Structure formats: C-alpha cells, structure tokens
Short mmCIF file of C-alpha atoms in Angstrom, two decimals:
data_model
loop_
_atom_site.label_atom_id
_atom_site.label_comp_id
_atom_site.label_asym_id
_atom_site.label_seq_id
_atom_site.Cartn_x
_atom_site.Cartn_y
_atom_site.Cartn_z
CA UNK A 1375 10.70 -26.45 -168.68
CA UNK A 1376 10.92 -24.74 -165.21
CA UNK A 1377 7.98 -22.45 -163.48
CA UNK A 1378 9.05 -20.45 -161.08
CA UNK A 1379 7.06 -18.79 -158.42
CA UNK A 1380 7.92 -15.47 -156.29
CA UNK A 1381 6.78 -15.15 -152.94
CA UNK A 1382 7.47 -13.03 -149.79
CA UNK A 1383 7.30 -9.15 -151.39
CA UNK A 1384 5.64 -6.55 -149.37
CA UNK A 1385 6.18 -3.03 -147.62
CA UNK A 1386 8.21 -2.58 -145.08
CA UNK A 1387 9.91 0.84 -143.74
CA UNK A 1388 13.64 1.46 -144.10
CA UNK A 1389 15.87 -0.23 -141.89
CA UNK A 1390 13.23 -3.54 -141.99
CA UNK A 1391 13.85 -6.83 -143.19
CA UNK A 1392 12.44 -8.63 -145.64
CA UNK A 1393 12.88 -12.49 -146.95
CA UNK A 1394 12.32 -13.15 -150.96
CA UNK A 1395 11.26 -17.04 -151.63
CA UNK A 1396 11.61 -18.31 -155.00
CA UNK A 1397 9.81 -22.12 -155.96
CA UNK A 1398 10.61 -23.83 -158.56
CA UNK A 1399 8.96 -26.32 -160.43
CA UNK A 1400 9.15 -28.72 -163.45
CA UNK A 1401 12.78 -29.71 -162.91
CA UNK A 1402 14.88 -29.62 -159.49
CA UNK A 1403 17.32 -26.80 -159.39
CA UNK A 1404 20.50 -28.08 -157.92
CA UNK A 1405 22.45 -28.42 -161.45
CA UNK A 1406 21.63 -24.81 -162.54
CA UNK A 1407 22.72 -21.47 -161.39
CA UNK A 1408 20.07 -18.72 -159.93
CA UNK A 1409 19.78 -15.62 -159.79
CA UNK A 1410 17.71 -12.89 -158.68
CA UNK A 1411 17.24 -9.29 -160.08
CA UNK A 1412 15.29 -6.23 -159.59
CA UNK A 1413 13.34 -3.40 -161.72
CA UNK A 1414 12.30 -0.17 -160.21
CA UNK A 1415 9.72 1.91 -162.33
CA UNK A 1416 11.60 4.07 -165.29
CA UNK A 1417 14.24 1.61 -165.11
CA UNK A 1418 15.95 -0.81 -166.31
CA UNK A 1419 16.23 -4.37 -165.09
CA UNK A 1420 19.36 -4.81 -162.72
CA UNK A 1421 21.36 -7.84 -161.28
CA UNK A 1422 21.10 -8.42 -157.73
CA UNK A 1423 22.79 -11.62 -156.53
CA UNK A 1424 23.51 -15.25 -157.99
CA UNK A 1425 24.50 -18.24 -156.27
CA UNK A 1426 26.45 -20.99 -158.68
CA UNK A 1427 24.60 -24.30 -158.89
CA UNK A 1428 27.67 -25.86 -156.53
CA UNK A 1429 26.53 -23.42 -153.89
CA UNK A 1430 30.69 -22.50 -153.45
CA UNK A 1431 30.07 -18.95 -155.07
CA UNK A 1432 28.07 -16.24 -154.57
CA UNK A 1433 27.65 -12.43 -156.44
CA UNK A 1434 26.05 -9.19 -155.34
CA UNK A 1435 25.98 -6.41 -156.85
CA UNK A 1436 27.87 -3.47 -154.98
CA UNK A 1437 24.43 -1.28 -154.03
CA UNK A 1438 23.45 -4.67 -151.70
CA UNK A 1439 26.47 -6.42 -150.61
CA UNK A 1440 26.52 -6.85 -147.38
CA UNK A 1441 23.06 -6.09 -146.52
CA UNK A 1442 21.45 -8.77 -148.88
CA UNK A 1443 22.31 -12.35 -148.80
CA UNK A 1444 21.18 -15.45 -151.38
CA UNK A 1445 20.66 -19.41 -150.55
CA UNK A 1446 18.79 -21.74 -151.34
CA UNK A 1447 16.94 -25.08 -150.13
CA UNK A 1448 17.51 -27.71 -152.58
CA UNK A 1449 14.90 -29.90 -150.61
CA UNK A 1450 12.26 -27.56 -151.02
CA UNK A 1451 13.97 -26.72 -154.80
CA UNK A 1452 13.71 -22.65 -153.58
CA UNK A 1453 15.99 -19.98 -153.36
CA UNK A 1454 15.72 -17.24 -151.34
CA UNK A 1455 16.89 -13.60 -150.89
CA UNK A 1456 17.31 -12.55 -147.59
CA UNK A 1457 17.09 -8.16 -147.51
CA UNK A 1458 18.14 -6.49 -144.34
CA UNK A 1459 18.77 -2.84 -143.72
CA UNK A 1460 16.46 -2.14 -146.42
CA UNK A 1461 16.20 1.56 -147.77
CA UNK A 1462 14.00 3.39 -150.18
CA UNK A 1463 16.62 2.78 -153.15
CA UNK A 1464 15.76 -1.45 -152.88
CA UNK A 1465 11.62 -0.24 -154.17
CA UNK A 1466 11.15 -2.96 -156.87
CA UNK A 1467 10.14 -6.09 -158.56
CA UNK A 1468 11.85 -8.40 -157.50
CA UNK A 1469 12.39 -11.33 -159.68
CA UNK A 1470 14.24 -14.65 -159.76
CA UNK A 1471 15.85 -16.58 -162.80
CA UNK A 1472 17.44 -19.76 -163.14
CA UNK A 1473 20.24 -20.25 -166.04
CA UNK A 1474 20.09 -23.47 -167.68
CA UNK A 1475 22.73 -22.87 -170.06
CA UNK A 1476 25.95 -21.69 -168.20
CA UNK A 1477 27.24 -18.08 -168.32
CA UNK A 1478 28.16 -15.23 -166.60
CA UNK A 1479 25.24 -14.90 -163.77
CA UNK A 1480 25.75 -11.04 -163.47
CA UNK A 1481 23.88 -10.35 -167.02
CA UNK A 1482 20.19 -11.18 -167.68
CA UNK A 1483 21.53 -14.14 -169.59
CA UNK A 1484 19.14 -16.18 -168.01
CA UNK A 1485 16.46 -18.76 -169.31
CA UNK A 1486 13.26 -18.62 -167.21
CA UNK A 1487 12.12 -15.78 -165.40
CA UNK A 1488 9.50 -15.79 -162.43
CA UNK A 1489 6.53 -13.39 -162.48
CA UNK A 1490 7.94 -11.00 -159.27
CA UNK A 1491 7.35 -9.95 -156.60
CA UNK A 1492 6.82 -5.84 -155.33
CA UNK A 1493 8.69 -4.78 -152.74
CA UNK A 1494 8.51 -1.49 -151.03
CA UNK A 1495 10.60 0.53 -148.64
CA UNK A 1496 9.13 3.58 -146.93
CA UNK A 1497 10.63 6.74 -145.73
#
C-alpha cells in the first residue's frame, strides 16, 4: 500500500519555474519506478517523465524535454519534477505514480496515483 502526496503546484507566468514534490508513504520507493503525468481540462491524461527505480534512466515526453527534469530523494522517499521555461501549454494537474509491478513507464500502467496538484501558466 503506498499514499502518495503532491505538493508544490501553483501559478506562475510563462517563462517561470516551478518545482513539483511528490511524498510517499507506506513503503519506501527506491525498488519501484515513478512517474509523473499531467491532465489539462477536455483532455486526456498524458505521460510526462519517469525515472527507473535504479535512477540510471530517465523519459520525457517530447513537448518537455529539455525544459523539465525528474529526481528524486530516496531519504526523504520523494520525487520531484523540476519545470522551467514554463508556457501556457504545461496548464494542468499534475500527478505522480509509482509502478509496483514493472512495465513500460511511458503508459498509465501504473499502480497508485497521488491526488495532484494544479498548475498554471499565464500569458
């Protein structure tokens, strides 16, 4: 069983940073691979980045690489989402997941899902 706990969501105009947190708790997460996603309204759910539980691998999706970058803290069992050069498109929730059964991190093939966390971009 794992809670997990978004934090760090806001406004912010375009061309501002923002920093996602993501605590977990009931079990530690450094065996299992996380992954954070996004949903704007009138859409649908969308991958954002992953890091593998080895920390040796990490995915974006095309519309953020380079501007968005994923780590984690296994100390403080949280992952984070680092957002720079933010724009309009990135408006969202924001969520994280963690994957206890392995597969491919780029699909919502994932087994707990936090509650999220709004973020928007202005002009």
């Amino acid at each position: 069983q794992v809670q997990l706990v978004e934090s760090g969501g806001g406004l912010v105009q375009a061309g501002g940073s923002l920093r996602l947190s993501c605590t977990a708790s009931g079990r530690t997460l450094s065996r299992y691979n996380m992954g954070w996603f996004r949903q704007a309204p009138g859409k649908e759910r969308e991958f954002v980045a992953a890091i593998i539980w080895t920390g040796d691998a990490l995915y974006y999706a095309d519309s953020v690489k380079g501007r968005f970058t994923i780590s984690r803290d296994i100390a403080k069992n949280t992952v984070y989402l680092q957002m720079n050069s933010l724009k309009s498109e990135d408006t969202a929730v924001y969520y994280c997941a963690v994957q206890i059964r392995p597969g491919d991190v780029r699909t919502r093939r994932y087994d707990y899902w936090g509650q999220g966390t709004q973020v928007t971009v202005s002009s």
